[in-house]
Short mmCIF file of C-alpha atoms in Angstrom, two decimals:
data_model
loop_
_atom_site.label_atom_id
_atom_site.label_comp_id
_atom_site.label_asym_id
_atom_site.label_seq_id
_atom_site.Cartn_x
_atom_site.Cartn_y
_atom_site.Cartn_z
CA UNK R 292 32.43 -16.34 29.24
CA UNK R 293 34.55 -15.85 26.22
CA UNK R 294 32.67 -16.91 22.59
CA UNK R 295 34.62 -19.27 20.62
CA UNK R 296 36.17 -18.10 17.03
CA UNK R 297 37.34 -20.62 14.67
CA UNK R 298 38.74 -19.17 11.39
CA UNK R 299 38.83 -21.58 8.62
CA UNK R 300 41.94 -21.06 6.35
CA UNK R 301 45.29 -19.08 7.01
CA UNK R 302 45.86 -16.91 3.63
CA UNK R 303 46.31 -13.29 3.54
CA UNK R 304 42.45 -12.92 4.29
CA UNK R 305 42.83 -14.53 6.93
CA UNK R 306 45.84 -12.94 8.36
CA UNK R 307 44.75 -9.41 8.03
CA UNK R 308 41.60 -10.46 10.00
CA UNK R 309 43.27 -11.54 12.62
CA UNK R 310 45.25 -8.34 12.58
CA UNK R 311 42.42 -6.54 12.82
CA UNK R 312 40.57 -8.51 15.71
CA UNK R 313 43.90 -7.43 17.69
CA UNK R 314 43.01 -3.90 16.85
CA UNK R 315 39.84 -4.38 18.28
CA UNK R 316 41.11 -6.20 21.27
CA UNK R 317 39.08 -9.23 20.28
CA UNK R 318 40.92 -11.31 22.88
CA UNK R 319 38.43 -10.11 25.48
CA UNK R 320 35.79 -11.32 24.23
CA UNK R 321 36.98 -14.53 21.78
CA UNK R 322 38.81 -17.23 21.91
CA UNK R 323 40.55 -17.67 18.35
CA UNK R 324 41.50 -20.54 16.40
CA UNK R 325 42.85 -20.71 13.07
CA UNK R 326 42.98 -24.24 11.05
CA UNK R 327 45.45 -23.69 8.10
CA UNK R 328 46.00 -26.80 6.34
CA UNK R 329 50.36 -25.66 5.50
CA UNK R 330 52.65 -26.25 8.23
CA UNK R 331 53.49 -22.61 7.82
CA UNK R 332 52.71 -19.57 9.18
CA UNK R 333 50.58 -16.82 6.75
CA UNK R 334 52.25 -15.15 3.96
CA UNK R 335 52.15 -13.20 0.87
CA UNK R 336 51.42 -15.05 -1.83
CA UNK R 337 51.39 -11.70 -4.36
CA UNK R 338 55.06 -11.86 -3.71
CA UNK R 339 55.71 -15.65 -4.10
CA UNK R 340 58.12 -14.78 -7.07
CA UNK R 341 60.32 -13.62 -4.85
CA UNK R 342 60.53 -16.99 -3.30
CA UNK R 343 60.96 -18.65 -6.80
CA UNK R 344 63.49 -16.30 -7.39
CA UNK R 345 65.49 -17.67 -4.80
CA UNK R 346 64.47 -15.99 -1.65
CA UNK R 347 63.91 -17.72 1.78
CA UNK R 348 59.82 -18.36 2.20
CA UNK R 349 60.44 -15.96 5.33
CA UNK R 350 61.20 -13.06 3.20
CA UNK R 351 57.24 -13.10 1.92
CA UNK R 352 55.88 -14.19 5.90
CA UNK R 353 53.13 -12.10 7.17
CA UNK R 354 53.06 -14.31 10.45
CA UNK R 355 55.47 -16.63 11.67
CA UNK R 356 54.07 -19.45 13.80
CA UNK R 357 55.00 -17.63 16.83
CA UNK R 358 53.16 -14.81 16.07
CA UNK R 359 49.64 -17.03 17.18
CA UNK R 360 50.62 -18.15 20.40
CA UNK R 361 52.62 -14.91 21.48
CA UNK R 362 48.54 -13.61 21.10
CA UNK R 363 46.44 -15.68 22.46
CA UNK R 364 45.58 -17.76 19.02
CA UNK R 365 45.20 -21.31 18.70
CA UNK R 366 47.11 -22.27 15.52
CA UNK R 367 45.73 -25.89 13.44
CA UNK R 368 48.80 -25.94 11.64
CA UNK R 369 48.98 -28.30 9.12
CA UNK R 370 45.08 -29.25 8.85
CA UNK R 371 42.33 -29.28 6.78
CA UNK R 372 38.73 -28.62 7.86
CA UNK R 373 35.90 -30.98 6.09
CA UNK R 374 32.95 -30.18 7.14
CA UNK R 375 31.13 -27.62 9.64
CA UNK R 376 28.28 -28.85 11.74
CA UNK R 377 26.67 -25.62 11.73
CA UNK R 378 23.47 -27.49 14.63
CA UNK R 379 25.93 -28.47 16.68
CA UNK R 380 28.21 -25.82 16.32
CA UNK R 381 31.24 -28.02 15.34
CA UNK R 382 34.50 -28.64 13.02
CA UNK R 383 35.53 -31.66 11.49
CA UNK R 384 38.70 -32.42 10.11
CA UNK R 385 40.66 -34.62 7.55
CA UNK R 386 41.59 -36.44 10.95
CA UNK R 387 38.31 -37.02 12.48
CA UNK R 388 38.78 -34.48 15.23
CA UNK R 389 35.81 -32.23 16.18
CA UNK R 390 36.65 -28.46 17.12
CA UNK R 391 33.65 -26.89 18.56
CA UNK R 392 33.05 -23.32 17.72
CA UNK R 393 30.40 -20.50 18.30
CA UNK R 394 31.19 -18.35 15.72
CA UNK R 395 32.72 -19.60 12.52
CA UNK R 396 34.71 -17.81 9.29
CA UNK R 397 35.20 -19.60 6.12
CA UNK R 398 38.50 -17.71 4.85
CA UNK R 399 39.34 -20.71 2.64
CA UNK R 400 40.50 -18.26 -0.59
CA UNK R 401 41.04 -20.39 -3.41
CA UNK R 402 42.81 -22.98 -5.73
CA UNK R 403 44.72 -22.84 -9.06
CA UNK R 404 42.68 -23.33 -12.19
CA UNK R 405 44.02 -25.69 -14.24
CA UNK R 406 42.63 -26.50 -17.67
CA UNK R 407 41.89 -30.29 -19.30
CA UNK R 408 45.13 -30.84 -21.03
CA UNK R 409 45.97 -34.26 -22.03
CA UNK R 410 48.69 -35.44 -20.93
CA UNK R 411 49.11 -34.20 -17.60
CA UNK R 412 49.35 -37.57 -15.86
CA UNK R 413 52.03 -40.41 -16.75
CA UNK R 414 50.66 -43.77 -18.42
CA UNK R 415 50.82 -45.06 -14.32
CA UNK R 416 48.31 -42.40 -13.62
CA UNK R 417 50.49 -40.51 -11.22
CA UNK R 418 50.93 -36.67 -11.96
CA UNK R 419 53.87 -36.15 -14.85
CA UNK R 420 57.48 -35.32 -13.51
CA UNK R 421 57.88 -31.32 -14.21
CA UNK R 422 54.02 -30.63 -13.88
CA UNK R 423 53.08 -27.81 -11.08
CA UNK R 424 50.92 -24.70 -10.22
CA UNK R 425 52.03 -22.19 -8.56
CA UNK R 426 50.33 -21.39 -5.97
CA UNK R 427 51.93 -21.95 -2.75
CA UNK R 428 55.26 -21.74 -0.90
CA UNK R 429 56.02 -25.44 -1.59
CA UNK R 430 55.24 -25.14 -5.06
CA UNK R 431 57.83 -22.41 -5.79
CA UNK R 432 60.26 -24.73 -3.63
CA UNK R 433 59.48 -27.79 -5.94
CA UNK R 434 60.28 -25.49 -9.27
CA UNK R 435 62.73 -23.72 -8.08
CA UNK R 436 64.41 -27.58 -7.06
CA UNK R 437 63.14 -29.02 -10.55
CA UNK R 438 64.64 -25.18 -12.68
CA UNK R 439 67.75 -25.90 -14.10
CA UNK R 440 69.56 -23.35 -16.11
CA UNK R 441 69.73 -23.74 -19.88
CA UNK R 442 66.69 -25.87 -19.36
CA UNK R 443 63.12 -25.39 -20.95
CA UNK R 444 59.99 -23.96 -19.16
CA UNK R 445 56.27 -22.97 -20.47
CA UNK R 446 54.51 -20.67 -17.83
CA UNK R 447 50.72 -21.26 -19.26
CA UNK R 448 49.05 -18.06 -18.00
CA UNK R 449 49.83 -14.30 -18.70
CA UNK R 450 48.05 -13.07 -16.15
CA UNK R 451 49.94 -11.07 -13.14
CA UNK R 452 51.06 -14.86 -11.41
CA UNK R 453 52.22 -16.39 -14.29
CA UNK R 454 54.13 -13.41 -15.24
CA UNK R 455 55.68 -13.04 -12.24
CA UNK R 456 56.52 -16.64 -12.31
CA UNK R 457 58.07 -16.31 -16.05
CA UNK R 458 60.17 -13.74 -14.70
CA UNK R 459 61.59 -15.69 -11.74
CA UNK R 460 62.35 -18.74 -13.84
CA UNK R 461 63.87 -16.51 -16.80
CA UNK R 462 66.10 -14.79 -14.10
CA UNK R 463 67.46 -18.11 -12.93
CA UNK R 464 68.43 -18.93 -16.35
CA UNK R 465 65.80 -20.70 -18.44
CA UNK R 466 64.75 -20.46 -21.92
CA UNK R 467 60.50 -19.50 -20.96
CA UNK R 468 57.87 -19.40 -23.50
CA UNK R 469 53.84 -17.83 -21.61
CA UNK R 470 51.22 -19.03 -23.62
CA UNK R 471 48.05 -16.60 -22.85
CA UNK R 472 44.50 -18.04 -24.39
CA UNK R 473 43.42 -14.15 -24.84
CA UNK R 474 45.51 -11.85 -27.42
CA UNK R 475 46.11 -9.09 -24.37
CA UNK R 476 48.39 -10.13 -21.51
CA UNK R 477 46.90 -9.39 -18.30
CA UNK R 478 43.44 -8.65 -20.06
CA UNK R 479 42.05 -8.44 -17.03
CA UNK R 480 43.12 -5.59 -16.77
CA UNK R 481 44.33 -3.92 -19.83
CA UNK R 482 43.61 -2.96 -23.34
CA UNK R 483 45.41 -4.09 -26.12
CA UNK R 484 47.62 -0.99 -26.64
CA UNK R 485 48.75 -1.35 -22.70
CA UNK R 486 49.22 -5.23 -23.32
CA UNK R 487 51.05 -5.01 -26.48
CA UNK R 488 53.45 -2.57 -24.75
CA UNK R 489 53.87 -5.21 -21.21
CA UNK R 490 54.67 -7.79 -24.19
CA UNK R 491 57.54 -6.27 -25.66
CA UNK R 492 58.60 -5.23 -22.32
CA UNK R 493 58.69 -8.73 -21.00
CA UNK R 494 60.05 -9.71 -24.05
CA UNK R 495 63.33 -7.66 -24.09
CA UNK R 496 64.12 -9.22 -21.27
CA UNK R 497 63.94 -12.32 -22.70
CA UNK R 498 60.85 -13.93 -22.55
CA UNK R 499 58.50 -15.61 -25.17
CA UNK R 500 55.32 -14.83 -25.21
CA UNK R 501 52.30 -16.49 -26.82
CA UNK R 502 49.03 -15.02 -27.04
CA UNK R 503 45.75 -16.55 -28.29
CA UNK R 504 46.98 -19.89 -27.97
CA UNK R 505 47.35 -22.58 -25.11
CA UNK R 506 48.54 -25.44 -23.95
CA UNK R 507 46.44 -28.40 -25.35
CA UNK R 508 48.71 -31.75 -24.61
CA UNK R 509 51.94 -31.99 -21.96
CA UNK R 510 53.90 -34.78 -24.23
CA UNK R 511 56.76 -36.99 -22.39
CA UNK R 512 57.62 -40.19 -20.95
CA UNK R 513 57.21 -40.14 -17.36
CA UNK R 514 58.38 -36.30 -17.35
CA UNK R 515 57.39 -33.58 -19.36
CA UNK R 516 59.44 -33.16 -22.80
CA UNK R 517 57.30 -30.86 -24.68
CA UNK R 518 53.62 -28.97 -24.92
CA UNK R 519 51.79 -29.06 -27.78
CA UNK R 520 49.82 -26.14 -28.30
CA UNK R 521 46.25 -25.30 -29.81
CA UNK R 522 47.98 -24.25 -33.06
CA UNK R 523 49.45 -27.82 -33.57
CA UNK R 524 53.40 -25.97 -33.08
CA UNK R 525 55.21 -28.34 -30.62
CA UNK R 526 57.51 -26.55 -27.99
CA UNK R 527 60.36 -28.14 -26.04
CA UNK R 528 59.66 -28.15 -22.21
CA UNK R 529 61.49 -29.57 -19.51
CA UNK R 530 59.29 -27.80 -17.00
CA UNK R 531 55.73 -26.53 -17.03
CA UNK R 532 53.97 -24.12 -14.65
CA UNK R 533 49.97 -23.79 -14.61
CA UNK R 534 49.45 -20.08 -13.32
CA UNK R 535 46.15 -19.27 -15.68
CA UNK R 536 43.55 -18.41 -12.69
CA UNK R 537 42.03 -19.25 -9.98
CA UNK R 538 38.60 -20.92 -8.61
CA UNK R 539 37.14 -19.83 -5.08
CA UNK R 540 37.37 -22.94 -3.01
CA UNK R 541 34.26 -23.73 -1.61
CA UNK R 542 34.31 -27.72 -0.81
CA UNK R 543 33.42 -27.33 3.06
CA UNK R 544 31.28 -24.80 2.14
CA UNK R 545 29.18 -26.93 0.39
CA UNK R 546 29.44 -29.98 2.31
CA UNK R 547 28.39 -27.81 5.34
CA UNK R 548 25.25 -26.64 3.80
CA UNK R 549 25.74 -23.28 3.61
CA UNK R 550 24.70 -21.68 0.20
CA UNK R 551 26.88 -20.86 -2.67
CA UNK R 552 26.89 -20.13 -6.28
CA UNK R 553 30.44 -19.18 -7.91
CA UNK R 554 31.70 -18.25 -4.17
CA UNK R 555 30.26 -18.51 -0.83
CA UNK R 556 27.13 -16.00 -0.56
CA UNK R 557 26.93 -13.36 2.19
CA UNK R 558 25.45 -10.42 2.82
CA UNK R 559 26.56 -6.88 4.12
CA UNK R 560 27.44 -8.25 7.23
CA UNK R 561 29.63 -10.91 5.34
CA UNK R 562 27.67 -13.45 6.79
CA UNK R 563 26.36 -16.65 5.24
CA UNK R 564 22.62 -17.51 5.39
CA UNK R 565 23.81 -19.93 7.96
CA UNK R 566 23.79 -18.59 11.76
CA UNK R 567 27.09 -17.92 12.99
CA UNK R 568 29.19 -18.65 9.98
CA UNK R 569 30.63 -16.06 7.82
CA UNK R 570 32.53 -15.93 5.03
CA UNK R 571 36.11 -13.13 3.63
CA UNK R 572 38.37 -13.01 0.97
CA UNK R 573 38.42 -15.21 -2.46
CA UNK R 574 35.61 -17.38 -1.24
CA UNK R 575 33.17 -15.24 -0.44
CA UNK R 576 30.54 -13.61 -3.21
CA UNK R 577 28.97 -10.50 -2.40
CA UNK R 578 25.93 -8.83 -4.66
CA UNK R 579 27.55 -10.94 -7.25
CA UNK R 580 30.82 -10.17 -7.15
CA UNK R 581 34.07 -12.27 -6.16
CA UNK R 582 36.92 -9.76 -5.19
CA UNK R 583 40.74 -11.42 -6.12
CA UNK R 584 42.59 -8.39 -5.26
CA UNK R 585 43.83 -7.54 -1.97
CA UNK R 586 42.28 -3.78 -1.29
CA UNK R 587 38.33 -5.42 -1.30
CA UNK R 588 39.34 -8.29 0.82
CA UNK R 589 41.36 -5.28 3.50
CA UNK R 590 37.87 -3.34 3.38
CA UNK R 591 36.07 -6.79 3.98
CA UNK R 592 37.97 -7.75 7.07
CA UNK R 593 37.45 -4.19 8.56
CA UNK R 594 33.88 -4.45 8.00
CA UNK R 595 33.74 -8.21 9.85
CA UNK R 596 36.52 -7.13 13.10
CA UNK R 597 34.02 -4.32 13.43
CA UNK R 598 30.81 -6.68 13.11
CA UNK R 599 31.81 -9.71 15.16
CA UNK R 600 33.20 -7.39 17.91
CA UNK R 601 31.27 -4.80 18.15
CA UNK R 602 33.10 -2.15 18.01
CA UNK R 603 30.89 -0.19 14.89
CA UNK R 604 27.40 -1.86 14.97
CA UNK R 605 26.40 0.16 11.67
CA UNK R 606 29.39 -1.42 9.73
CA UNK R 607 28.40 -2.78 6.57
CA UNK R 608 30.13 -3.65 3.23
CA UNK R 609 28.99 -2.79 0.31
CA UNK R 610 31.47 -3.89 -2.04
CA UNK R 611 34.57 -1.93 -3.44
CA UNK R 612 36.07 0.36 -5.89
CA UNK R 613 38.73 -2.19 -7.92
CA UNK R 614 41.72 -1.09 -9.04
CA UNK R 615 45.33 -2.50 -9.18
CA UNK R 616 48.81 -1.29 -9.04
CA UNK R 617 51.29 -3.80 -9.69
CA UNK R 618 55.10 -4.48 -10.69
CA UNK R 619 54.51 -6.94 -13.27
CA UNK R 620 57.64 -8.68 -14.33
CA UNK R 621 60.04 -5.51 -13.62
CA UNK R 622 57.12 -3.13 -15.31
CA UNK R 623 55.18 -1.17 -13.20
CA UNK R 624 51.20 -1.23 -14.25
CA UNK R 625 48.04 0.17 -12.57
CA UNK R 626 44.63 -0.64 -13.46
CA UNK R 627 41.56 0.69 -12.34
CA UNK R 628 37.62 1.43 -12.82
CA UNK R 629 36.54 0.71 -16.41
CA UNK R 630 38.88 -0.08 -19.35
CA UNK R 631 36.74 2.05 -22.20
CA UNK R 632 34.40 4.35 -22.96
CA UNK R 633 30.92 3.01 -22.35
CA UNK R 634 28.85 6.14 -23.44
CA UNK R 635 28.91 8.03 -26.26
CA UNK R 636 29.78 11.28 -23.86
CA UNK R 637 32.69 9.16 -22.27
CA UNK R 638 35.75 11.35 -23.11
CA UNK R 639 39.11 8.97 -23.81
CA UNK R 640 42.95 10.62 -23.28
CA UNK R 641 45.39 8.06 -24.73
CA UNK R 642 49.34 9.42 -24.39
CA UNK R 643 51.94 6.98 -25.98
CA UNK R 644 55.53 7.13 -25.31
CA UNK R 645 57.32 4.70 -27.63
CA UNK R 646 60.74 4.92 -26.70
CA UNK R 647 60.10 5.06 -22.84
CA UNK R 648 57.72 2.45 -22.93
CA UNK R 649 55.43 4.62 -21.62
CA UNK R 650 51.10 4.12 -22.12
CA UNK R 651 48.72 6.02 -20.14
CA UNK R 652 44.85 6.37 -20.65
CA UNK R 653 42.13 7.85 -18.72
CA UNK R 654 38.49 7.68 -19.24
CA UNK R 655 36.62 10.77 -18.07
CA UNK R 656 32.77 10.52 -17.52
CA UNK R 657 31.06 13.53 -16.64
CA UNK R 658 33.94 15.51 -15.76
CA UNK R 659 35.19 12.81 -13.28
CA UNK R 660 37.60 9.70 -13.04
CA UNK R 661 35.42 6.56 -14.55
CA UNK R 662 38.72 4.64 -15.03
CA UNK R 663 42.55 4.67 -15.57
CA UNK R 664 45.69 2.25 -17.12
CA UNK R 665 49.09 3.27 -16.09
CA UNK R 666 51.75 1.14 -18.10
CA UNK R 667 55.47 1.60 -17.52
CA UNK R 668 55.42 4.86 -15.22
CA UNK R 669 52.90 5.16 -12.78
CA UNK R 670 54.11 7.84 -10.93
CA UNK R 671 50.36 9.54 -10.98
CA UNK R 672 48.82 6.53 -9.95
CA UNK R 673 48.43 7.42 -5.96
CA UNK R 674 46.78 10.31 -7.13
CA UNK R 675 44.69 9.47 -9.44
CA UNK R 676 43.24 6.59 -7.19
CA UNK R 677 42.87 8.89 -4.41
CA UNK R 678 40.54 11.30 -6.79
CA UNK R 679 38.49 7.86 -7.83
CA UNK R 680 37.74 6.88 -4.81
CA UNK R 681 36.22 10.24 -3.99
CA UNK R 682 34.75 10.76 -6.86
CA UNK R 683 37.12 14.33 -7.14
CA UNK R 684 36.71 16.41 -10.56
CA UNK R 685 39.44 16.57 -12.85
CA UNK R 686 40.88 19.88 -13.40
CA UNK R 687 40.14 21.20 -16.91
CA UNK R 688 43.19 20.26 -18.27
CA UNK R 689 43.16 16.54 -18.14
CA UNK R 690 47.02 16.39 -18.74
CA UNK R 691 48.25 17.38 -15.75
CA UNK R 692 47.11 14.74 -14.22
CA UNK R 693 47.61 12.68 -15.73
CA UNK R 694 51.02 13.12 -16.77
CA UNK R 695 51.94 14.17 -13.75
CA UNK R 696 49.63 12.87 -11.00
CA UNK R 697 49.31 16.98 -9.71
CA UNK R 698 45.85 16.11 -8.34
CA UNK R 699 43.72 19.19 -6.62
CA UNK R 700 44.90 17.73 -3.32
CA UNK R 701 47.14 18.66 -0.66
CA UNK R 702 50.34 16.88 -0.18
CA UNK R 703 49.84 15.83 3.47
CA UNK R 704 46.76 13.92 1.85
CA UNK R 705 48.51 11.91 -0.68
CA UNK R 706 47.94 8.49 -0.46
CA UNK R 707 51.26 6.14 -1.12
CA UNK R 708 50.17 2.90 -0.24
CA UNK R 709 46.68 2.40 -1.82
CA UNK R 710 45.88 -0.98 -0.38
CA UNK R 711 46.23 0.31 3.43
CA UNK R 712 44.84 3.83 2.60
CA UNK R 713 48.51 5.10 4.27
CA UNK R 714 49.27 8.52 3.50
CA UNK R 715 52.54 10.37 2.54
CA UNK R 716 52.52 12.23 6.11
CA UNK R 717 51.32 9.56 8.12
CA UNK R 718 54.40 7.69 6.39
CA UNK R 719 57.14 11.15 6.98
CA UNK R 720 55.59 11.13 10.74
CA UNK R 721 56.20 7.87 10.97
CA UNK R 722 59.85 8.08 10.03
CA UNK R 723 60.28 11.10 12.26
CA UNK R 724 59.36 8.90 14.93
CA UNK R 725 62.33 6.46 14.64
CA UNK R 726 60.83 3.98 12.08
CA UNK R 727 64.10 4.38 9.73
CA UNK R 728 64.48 1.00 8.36
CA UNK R 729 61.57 -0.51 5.57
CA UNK R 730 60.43 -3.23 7.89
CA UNK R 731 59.97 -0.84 10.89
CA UNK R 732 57.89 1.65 8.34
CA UNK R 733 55.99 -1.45 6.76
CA UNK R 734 55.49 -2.79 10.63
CA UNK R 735 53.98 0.66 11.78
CA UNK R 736 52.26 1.64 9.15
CA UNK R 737 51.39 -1.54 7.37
CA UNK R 738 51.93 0.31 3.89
CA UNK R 739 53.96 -2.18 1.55
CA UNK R 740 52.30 -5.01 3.27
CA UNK R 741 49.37 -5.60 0.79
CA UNK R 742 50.81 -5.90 -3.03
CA UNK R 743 53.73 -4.76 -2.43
CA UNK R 744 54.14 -2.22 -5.42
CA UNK R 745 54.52 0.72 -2.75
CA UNK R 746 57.50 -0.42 -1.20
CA UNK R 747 59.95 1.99 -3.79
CA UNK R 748 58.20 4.86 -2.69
CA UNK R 749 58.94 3.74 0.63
CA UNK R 750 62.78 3.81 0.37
CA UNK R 751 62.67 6.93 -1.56
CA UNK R 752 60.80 8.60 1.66
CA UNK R 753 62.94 6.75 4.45
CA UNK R 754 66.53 8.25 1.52
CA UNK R 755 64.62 11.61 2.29
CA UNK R 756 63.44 11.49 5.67
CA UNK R 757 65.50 9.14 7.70
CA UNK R 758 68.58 11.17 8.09
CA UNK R 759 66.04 14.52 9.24
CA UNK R 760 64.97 11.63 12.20
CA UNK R 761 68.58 10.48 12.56
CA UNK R 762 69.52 14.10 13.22
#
């Protein structure tokens, strides 16, 4: 008798777990349910400034809704989960309805952070006309609807959302001002020089930017008219767009009885202290950690297909490698290990290319990769991730490498899309095989389908290689 699965959430953890079940041919052995509380089918949300930009919300999908029944899944479109009876084994929705379940996952990710500013509700008490987050594909749909050219908007966040939201709104025409609380954009992952160079980046294309300040009051009557920030400056605003973090959402977590501290806590296994519930993605904590970027969660929901079917009884997680490669507003950045030298025998290569807008920095501990910053060309990026991850020695002279990305490794073994671990002959083989088009390679592959930041490389290798196939 087939075990019953119930997945709680339907975000991009979620999705590439169920991809991954299929892998294992879960289907024999489950019975899967997913309870997503939108009406839509999963999708990207790295890439929802595509859909501000103007692109259909199918352009970003990762599943349509078809894509669960044409597999065997129950799909809860459209509902939230409350509670879990983890005794009786059962679900309990906003509705009332009990699910019963043998094996539960809490995939619930997370919710927008957004700060106490004043002002943020209308004297009525209902939320101030021009007020959102952005966060899902609804919310870009109500900006995009409120984002009128010639208008104001104040993106509050200059991390990689609210810069990619900045972008979008400044490409449909608005004047946009970021406020950032820290002095370094994106200081989550870079230093001051690579931050410094992002900002004048972003702001030749015309944006404002505004670091080490915030929003402190939304002022207007009924609908926003201005922010006034920390600094006491006032700033016109017809629109306003909270994108300054995000909080692992761990309501039915808690209500369930199932321990947490900043996330949901599980072990190696991913599972929860609880029997039979475990726990992927943004809401999950593991050895103190909560992962936000998409490679972690990928290795996560490898690690639970191969637990809860099976398939590789000694699979365990324990915990990744972070690093980031992202298009940031039109500027290509990658990020990874640590951001300094911690020990005095930590070597440091800094090159600066002012006129390119080039910044690249290593940090070199004991002769190996401790951590990298690509800004503005990141062309040695695949490379130099590859040689991170297994803890490769750099050759002698630290420049070719890095200006170059000529790692000690052979060519067939170049990794392109970092998140999927897809390399550049698993990609040409691919393409040699008939997949000639980017969604066919993407499809195959699944390179492109994580952030995203692959997808150039992509074209340049289907320009190369497509016409050898067509032949």
């Amino acid at each position: 008798m087939k075990k019953r699965l119930a997945i709680v959430g339907n975000g991009m953890a979620a999705s590439r777990l169920l991809d991954e079940l299929v892998r294992r041919n879960a289907a024999a052995q489950f019975e899967v349910s997913v309870f997503g509380e939108e009406s839509r089918g999963a999708y990207n949300r790295i890439l929802l400034g595509r859909v501000l930009s103007g692109e259909a919300p199918e352009a970003i999908a990762l599943k349509p809704v078809e894509w669960y029944a044409d597999r065997g899944v129950t799909f809860h479109a459209g509902v939230r989960v409350t509670q879990i009876d983890p005794v009786g084994r059962r679900l309990t929705t906003s509705t009332g309805d009990a699910h019963p379940y043998d094996v539960c996952v809490l995939a619930t990710g997370s919710s927008p952070l957004v700060p106490p500013v004043a002002g943020l509700k209308s004297d009525d008490g209902s939320p101030r006309d021009g007020v959102h987050v952005f966060r899902t594909v609804e919310d870009c749909i109500a900006i995009r609807d409120r984002a009128k050219p010639g208008s104001c908007a104040v993106v509050v966040g200059g991390g990689l959302l609210g810069l990619e939201a900045a972008k979008a709104l400044g490409d449909l025409g608005l004047h946009v001002t970021v406020l950032h609380l820290n002095e370094v954009l994106m200081s989550a992952q870079l230093d001051k020089h690579g931050g410094e160079l992002l900002r004048r980046a972003l702001e030749k294309n015309g944006l404002f930017v505004r670091t080490g300040t915030t929003a402190d009051e939304v002022i207007g009557n009924g609908h926003v008219e201005a922010v006034r920030l920390r600094t006491g400056e006032v700033v016109p605003a017809d629109l306003v767009v909270f994108a300054c973090g995000i909080v692992p959402r761990v309501e039915v977590a808690k209500a369930s009885g199932v321990p947490v501290n900043r996330a949901v806590l599980v072990n190696d296994l991913l599972a929860t202290q609880v029997p039979g519930v475990y726990a992927v993605g943004e809401c999950a904590e593991h050895n103190g950690q909560v992962y936000g970027l998409v490679q972690p969660i990928w290795e996560q929901c490898a690690v639970l297909a191969d637990v809860l079917t099976g398939t590789n009884p000694r699979a365990r997680y324990r915990g990744s490698k972070i690093y980031a490669r992202l298009k940031v507003a039109g500027v290509e950045v990658a990020s990874f290990g640590v951001p300094d030298a911690q020990f005095p025998t930590d070597e440091v290569l800094q090159v600066f290319e002012e006129r390119r807008g080039v910044y690249r920095k290593l940090v070199v501990r004991d002769g190996k990769l401790a951590g990298a910053m690509l800004v503005g060309c990141v062309e040695a990026a695949p490379a130099l991730v590859q040689m991170f991850d297994r803890d490769e020695p750099l050759p002698q002279n630290r420049l070719d490498v890095l200006a170059t990305g000529n790692a000690p490794t052979a060519a067939t073994e170049r990794e392109i899309c970092n998140c999927n671990h897809v390399t550049e002959a698993a990609l040409v083989g691919a393409i040699r095989d008939g997949c000639d088009t980017l969604p066919a390679l993407c499809e195959a592959t699944r390179a492109g389908t994580g952030c995203g930041s692959c997808r150039g490389q992509l074209v340049t290798l289907l320009a190369t290689h497509a016409p050898v196939a067509a032949r």
